[in-house]
Backbone as CSV, one residue per row, in Angstrom:
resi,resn,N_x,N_y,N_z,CA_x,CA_y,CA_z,C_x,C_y,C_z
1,UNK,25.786,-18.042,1.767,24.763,-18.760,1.006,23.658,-17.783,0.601
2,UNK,23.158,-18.301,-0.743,21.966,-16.995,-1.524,21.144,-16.986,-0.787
3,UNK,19.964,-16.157,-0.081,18.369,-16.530,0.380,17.721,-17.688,-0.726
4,UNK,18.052,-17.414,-1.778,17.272,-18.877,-2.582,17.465,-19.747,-1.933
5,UNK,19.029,-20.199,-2.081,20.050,-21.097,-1.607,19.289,-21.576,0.009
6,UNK,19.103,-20.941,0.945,18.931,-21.003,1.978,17.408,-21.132,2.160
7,UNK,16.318,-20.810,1.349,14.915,-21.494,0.978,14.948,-22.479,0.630
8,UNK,15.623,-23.487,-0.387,16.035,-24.691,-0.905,16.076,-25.582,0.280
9,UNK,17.528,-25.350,0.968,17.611,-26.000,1.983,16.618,-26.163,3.255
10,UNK,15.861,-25.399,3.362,14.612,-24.858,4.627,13.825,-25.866,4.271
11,UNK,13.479,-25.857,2.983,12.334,-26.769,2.761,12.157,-28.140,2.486
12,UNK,13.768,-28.603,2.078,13.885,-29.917,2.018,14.250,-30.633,3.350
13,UNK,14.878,-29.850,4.567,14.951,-30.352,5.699,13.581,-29.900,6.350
14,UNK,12.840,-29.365,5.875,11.839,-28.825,7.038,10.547,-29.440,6.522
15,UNK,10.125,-29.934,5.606,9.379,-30.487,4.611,8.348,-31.763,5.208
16,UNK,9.473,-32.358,6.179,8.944,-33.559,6.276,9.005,-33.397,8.059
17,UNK,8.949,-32.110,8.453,8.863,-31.820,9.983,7.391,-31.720,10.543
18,UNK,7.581,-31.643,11.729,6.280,-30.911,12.096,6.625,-30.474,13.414
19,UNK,5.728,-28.921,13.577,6.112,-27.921,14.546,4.528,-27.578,15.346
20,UNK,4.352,-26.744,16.112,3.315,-26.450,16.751,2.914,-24.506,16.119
21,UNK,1.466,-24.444,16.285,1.616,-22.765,15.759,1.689,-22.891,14.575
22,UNK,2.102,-21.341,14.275,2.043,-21.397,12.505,3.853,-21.568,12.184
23,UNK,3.814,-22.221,10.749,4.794,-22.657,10.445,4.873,-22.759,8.780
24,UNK,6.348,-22.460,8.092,6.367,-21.884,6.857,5.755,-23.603,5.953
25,UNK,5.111,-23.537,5.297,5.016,-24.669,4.326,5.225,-24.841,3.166
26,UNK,5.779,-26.068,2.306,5.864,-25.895,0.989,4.848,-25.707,-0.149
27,UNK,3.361,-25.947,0.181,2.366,-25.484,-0.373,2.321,-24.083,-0.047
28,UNK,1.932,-23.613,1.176,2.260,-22.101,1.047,2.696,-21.168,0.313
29,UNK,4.204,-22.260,0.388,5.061,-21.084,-0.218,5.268,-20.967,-1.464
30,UNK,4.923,-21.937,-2.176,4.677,-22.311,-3.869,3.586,-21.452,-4.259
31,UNK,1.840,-21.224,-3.333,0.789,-20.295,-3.498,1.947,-19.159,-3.674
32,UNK,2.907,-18.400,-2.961,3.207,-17.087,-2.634,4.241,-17.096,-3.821
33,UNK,4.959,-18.186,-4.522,5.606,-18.003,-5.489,4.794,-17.830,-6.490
34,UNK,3.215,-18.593,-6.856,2.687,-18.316,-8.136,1.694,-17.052,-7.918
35,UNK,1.770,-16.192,-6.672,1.443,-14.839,-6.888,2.087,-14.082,-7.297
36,UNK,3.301,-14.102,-6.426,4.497,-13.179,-7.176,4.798,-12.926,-8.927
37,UNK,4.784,-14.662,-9.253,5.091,-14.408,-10.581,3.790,-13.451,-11.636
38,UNK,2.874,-13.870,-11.033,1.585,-13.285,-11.493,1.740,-11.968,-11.694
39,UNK,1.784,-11.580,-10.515,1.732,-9.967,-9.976,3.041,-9.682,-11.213
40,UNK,4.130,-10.118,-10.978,5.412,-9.657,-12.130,4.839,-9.740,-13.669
41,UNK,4.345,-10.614,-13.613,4.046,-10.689,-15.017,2.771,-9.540,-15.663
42,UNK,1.538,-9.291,-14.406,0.764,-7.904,-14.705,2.041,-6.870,-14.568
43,UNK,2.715,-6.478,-14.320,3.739,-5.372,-14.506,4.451,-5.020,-15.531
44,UNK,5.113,-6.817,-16.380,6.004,-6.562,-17.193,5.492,-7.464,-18.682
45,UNK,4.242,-7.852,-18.335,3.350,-8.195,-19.188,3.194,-7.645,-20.523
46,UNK,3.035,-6.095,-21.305,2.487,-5.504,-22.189,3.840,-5.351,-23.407
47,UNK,5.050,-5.274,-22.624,5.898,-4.173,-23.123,7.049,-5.075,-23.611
48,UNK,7.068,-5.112,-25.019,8.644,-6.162,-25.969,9.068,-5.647,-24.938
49,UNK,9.872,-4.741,-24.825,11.406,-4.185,-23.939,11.625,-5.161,-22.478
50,UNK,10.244,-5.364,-21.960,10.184,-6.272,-20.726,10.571,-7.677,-20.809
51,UNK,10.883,-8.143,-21.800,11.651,-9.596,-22.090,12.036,-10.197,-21.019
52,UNK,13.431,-9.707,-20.252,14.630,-9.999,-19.374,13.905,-10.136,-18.112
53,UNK,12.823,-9.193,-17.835,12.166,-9.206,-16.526,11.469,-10.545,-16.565
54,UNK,10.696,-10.457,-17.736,9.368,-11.783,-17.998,10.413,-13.064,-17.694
55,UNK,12.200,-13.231,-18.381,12.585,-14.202,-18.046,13.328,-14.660,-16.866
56,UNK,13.266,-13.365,-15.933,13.943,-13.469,-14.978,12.916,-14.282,-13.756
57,UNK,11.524,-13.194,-14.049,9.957,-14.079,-13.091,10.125,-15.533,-13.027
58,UNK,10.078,-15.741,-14.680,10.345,-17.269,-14.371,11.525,-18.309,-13.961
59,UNK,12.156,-17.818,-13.742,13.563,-18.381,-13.476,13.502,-18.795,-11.495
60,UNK,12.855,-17.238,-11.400,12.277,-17.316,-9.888,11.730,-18.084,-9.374
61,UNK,10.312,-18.654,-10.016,9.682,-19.262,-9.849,9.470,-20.651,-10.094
62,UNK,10.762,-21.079,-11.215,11.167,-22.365,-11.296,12.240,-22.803,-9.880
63,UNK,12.377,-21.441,-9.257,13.183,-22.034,-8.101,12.714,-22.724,-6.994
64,UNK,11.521,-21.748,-6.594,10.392,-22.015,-5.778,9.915,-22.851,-6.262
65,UNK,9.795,-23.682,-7.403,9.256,-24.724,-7.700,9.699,-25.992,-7.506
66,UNK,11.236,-25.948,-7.622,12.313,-27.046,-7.228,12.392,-26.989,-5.785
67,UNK,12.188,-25.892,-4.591,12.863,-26.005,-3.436,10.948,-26.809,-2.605
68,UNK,9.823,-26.714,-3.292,8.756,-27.042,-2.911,8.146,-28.617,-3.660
69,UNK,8.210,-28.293,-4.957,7.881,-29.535,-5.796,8.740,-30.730,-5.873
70,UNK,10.132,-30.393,-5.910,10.888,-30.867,-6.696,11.487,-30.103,-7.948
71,UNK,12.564,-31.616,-9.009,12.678,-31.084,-10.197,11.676,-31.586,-11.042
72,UNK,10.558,-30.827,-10.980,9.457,-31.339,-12.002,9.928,-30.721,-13.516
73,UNK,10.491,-31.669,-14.669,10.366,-31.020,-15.801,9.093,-30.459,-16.421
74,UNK,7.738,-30.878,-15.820,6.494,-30.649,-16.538,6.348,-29.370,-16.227
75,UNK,6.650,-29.062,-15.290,6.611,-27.451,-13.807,7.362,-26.709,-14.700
76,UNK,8.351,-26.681,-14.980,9.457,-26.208,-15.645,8.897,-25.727,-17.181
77,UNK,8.565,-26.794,-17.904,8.027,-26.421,-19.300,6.953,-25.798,-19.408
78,UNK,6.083,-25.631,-18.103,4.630,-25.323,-18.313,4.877,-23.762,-18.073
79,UNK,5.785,-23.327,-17.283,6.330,-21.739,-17.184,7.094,-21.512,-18.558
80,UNK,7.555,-22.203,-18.966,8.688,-22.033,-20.468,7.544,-21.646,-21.612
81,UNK,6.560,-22.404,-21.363,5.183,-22.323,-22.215,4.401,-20.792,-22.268
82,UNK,4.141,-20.870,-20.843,3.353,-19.562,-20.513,4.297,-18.421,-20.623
83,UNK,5.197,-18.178,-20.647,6.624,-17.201,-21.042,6.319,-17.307,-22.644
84,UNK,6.583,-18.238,-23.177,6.410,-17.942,-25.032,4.891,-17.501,-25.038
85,UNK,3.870,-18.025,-24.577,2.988,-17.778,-25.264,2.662,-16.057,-25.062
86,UNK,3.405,-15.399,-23.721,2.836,-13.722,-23.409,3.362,-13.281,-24.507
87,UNK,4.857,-13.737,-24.992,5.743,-12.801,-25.771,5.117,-13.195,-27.360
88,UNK,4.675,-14.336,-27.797,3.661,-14.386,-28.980,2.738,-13.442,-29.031
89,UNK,1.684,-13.171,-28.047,0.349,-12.016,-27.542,1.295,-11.035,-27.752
90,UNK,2.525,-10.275,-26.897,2.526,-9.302,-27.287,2.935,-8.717,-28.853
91,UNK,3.570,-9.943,-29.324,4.000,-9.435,-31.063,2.633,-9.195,-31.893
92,UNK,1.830,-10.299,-31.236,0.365,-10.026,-32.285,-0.002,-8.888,-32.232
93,UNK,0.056,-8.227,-31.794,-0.573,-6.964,-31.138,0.123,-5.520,-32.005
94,UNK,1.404,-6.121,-32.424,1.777,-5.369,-33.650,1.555,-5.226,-34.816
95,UNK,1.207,-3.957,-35.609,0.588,-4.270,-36.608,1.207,-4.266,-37.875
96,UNK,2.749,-4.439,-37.422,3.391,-5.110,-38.192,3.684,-6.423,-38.895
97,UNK,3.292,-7.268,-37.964,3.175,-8.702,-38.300,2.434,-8.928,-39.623
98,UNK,2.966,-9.391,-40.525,1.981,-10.171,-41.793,0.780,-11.293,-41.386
99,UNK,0.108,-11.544,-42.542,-0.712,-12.019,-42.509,-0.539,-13.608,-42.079
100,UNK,0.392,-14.171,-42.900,0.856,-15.402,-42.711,1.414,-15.584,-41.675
101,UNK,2.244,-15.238,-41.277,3.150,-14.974,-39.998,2.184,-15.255,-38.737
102,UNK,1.180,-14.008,-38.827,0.156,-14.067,-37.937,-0.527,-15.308,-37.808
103,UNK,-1.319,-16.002,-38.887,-1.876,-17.444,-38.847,-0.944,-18.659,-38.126
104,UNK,0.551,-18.603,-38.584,1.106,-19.456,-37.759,1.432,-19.672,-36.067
105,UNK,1.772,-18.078,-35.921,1.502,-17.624,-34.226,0.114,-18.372,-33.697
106,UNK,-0.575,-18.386,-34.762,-2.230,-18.424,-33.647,-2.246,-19.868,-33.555
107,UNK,-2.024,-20.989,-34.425,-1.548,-21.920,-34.861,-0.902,-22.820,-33.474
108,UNK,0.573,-22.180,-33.633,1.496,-22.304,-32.641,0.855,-22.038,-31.018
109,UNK,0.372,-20.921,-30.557,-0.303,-20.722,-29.415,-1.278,-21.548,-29.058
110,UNK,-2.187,-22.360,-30.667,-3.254,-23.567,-30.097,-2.815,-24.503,-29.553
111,UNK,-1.272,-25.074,-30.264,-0.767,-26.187,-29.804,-0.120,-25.932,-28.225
112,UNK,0.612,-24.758,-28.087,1.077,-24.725,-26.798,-0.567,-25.099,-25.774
113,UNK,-1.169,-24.197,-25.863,-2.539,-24.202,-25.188,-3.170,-25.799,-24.865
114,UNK,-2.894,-26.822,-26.023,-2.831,-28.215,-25.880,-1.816,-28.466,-24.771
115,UNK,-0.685,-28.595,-24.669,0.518,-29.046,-24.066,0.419,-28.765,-22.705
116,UNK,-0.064,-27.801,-22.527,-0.321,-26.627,-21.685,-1.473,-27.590,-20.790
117,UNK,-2.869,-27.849,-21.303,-3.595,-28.626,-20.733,-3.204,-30.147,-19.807
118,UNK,-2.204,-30.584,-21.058,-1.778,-31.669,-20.590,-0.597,-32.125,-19.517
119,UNK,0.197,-30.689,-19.307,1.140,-30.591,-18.663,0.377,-30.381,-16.950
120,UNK,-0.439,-29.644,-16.834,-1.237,-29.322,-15.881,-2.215,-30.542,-15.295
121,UNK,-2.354,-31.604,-16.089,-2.959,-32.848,-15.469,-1.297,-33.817,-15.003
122,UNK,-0.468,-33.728,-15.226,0.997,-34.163,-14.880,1.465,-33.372,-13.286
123,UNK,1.211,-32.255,-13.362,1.686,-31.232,-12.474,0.737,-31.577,-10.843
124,UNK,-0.802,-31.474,-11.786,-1.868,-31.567,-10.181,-1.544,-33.134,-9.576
125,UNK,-0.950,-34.530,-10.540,-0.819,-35.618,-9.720,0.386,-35.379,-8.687
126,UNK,1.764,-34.140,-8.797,2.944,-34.301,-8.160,2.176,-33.395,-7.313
127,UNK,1.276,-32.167,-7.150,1.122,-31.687,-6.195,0.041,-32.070,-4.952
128,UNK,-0.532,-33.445,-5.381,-1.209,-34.171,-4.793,-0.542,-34.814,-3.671
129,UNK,0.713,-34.886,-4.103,1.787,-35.798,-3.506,2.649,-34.626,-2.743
130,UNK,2.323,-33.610,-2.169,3.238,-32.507,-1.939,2.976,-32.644,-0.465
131,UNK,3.930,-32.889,0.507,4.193,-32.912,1.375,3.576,-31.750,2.711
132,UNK,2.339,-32.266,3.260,1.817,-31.034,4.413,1.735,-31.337,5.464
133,UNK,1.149,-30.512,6.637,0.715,-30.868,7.799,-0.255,-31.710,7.605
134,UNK,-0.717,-33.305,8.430,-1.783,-33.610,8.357,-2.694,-34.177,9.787
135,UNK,-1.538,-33.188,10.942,-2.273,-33.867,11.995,-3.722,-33.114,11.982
136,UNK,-4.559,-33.004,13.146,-5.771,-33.534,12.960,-6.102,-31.735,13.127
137,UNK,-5.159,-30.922,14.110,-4.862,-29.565,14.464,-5.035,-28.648,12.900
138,UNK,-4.327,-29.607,11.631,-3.857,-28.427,10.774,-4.716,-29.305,9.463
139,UNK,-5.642,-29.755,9.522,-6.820,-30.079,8.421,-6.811,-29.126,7.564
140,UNK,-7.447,-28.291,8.079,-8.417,-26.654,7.145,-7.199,-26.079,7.063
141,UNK,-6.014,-26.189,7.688,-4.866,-26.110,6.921,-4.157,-26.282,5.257
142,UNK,-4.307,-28.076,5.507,-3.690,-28.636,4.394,-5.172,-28.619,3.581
143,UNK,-6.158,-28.330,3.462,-7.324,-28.091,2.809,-7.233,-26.758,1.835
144,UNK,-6.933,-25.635,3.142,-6.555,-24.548,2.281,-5.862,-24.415,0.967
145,UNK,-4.399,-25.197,1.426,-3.804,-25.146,0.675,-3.539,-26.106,-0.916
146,UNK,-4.103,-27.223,-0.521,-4.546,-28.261,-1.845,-5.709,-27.417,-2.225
147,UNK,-6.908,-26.696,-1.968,-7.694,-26.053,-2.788,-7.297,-24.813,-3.471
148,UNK,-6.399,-23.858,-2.707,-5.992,-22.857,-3.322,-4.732,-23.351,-4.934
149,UNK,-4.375,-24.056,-4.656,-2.848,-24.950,-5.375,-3.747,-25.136,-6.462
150,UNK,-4.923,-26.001,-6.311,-5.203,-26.415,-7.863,-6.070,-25.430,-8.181
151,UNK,-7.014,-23.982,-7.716,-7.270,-23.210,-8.270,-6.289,-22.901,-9.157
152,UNK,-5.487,-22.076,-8.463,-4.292,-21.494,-8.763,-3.186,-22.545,-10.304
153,UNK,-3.521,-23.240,-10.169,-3.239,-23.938,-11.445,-3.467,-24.247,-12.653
154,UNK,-5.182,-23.870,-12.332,-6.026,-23.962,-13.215,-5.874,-22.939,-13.757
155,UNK,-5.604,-21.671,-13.070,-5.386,-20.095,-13.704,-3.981,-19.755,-14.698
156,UNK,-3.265,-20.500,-14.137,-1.887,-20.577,-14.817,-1.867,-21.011,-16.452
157,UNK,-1.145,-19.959,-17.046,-1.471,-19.523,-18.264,-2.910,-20.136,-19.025
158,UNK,-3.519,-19.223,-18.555,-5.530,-19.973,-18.658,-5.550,-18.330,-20.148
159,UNK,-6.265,-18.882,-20.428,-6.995,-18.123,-21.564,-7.765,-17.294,-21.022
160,UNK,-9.006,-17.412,-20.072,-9.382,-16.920,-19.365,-8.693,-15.658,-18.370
161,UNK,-8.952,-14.873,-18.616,-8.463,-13.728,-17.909,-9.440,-13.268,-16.668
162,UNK,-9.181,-14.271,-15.390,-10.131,-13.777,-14.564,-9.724,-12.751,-13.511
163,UNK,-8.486,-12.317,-12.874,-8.396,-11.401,-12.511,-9.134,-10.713,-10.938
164,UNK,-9.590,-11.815,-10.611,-10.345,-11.629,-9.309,-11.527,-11.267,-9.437
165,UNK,-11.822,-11.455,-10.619,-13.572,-11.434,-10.916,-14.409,-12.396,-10.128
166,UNK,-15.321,-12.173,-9.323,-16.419,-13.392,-8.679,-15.172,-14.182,-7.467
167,UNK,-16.051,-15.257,-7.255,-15.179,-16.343,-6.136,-15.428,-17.626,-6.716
168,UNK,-14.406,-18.617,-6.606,-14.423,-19.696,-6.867,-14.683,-20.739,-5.791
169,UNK,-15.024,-21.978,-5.816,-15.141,-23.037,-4.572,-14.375,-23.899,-5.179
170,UNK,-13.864,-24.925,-4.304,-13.396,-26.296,-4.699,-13.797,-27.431,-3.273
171,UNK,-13.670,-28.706,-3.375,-14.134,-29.202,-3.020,-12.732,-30.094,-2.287
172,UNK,-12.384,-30.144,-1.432,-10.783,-30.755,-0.614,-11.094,-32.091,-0.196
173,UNK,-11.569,-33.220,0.131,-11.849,-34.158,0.847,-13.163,-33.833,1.776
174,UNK,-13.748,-33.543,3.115,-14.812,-32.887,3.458,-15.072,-31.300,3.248
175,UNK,-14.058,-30.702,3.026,-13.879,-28.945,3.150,-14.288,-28.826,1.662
176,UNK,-14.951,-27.208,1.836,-15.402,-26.703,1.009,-14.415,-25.369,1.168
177,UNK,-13.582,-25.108,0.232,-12.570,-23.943,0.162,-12.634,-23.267,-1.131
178,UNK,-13.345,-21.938,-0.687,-13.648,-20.175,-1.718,-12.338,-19.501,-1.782
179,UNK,-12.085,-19.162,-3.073,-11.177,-18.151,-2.811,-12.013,-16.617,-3.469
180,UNK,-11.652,-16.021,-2.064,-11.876,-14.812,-2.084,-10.955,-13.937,-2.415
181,UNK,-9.604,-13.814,-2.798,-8.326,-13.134,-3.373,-7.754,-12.548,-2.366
182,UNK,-8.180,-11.500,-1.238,-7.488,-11.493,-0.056,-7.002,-12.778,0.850
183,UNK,-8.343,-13.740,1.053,-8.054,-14.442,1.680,-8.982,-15.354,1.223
184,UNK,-9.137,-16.925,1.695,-9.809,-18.563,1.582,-10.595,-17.877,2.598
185,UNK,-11.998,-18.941,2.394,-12.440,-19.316,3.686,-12.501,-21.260,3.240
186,UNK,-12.768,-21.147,4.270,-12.909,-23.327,4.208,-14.016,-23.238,5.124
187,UNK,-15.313,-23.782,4.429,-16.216,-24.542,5.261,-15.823,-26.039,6.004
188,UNK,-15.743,-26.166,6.869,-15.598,-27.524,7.498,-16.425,-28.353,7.583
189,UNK,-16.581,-29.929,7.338,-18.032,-30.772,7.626,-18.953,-30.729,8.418
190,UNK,-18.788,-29.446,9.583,-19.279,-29.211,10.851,-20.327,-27.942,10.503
191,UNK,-19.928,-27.436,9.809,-20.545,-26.578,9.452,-19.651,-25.202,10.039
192,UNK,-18.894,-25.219,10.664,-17.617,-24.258,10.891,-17.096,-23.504,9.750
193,UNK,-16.902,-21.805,9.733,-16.093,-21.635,8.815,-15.260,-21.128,9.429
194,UNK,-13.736,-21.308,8.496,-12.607,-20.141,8.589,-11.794,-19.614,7.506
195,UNK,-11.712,-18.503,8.539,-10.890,-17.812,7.111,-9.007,-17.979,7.296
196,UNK,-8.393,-17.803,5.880,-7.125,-18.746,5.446,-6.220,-17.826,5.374
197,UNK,-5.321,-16.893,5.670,-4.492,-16.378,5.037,-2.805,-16.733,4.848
198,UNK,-2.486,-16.339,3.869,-1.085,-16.667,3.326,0.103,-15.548,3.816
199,UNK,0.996,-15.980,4.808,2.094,-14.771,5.559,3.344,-15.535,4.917
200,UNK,4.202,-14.650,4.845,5.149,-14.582,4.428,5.235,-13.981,3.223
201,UNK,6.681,-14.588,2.578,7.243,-14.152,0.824,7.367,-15.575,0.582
202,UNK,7.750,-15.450,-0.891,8.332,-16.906,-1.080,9.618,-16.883,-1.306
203,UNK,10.315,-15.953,-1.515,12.203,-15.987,-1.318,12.466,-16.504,-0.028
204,UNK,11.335,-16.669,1.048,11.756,-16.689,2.296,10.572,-17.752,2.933
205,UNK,10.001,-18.485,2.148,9.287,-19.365,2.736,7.750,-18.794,3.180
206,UNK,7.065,-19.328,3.198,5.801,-18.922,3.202,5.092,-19.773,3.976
207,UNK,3.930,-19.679,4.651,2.821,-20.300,5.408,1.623,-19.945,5.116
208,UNK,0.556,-20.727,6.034,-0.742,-20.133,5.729,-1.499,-20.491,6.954
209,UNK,-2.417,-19.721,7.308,-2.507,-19.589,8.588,-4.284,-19.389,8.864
210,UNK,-5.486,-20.442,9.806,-6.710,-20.308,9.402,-7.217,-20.082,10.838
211,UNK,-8.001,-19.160,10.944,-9.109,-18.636,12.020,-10.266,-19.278,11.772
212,UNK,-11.345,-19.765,13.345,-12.254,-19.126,12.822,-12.621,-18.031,12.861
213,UNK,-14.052,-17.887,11.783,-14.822,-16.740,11.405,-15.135,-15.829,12.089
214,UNK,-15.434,-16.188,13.354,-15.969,-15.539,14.551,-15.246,-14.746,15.316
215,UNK,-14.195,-15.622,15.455,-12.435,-14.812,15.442,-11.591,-13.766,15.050
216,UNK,-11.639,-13.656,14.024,-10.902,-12.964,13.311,-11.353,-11.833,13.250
217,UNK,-10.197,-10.624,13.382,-10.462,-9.254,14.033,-10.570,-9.211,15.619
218,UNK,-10.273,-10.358,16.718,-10.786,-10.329,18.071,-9.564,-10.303,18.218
């Protein structure tokens, strides 16, 4: 059986488990799939010739998307989207393209950029519904990870090129969760913080794992 093959299965039997300690999750491991693709896509991002790679990222990451989400078609089109729209950017960029040609690309990229919006309010209701820890032990857990998820969504093919510029907050139910790009912290209603990090791959399942502040490095 493939390691995909064998992530698939991990997560649909393991999905609806619960273990003690740290343990791989399907939010996790979906965060560690939409880094990967990220990270692939700054690599193979600039260059026509990189096509096969750009369609291979996503192919990846529609896997990790089925073995964590489901078969979301919206999940699916919203990577199909963000795949046309790099390879549109990179043709513009030639200064070969005509004039007309060019107006319709920009055209075409507004409307994806629409679809795109709307696909992403479809996507955050199924990942609302995404299956976590919720005993009382793994809170700033499942906090982490619903705040990092819809950052991280919001960034997905965003116009905005932020790049780890500044820190963001979001707001989880009582938790207040920053992403700092190494790692989350989550303020707790207590006034507690900790910090979040993400172990594993996502070919192989992923977790996420929170200290406190005071902790970490001891």
């Amino acid at each position: 059986m493939s390691k995909r093959a064998l992530l698939v299965l991990f997560l649909v039997v393991g999905a609806s488990g619960c273990s003690t300690g740290t343990s791989l999750t399907p939010g996790a491991t979906l965060l560690s799939g939409l880094s990967e693709y990220h990270g692939d896509m700054q690599r193979f991002g600039s260059s026509p010739a990189r096509w096969p790679e750009r369609q291979r990222a996503g192919g990846a990451l529609k896997t990790i998307v089925t073995a964590t989400v489901g078969a979301s078609s919206e999940f699916y089109r919203l990577i199909d989207l963000d795949i046309r729209k790099r390879e549109f950017i990179i043709t513009m960029r030639e200064n070969s393209v005509r004039a007309d040609r060019m107006q319709e690309m920009k055209d075409e990229l507004a409307r994806m950029n629409d679809e795109i919006a709307l696909l992403k309010q479809v996507i955050r209701k199924q990942l609302a519904g995404l299956p976590l820890h919720s005993d009382f032990e793994k809170r700033v857990e499942e906090a982490a990870t619903r705040g990092l998820l819809n950052m991280a969504l919001d960034d997905f093919s965003s116009n905005g090129q932020r790049d780890g510029a500044g820190t963001r907050s979001t707001q989880v139910g009582e938790f207040i969760v920053t992403d700092l790009g190494t790692y989350a912290s989550v303020r707790a209603p207590e006034g507690q913080t900790f910090r979040c990090f993400i172990f594993g791959v996502a070919e192989d399942g992923a977790g996420i794992k929170c200290d406190p502040a005071a902790l970490v490095g001891h």
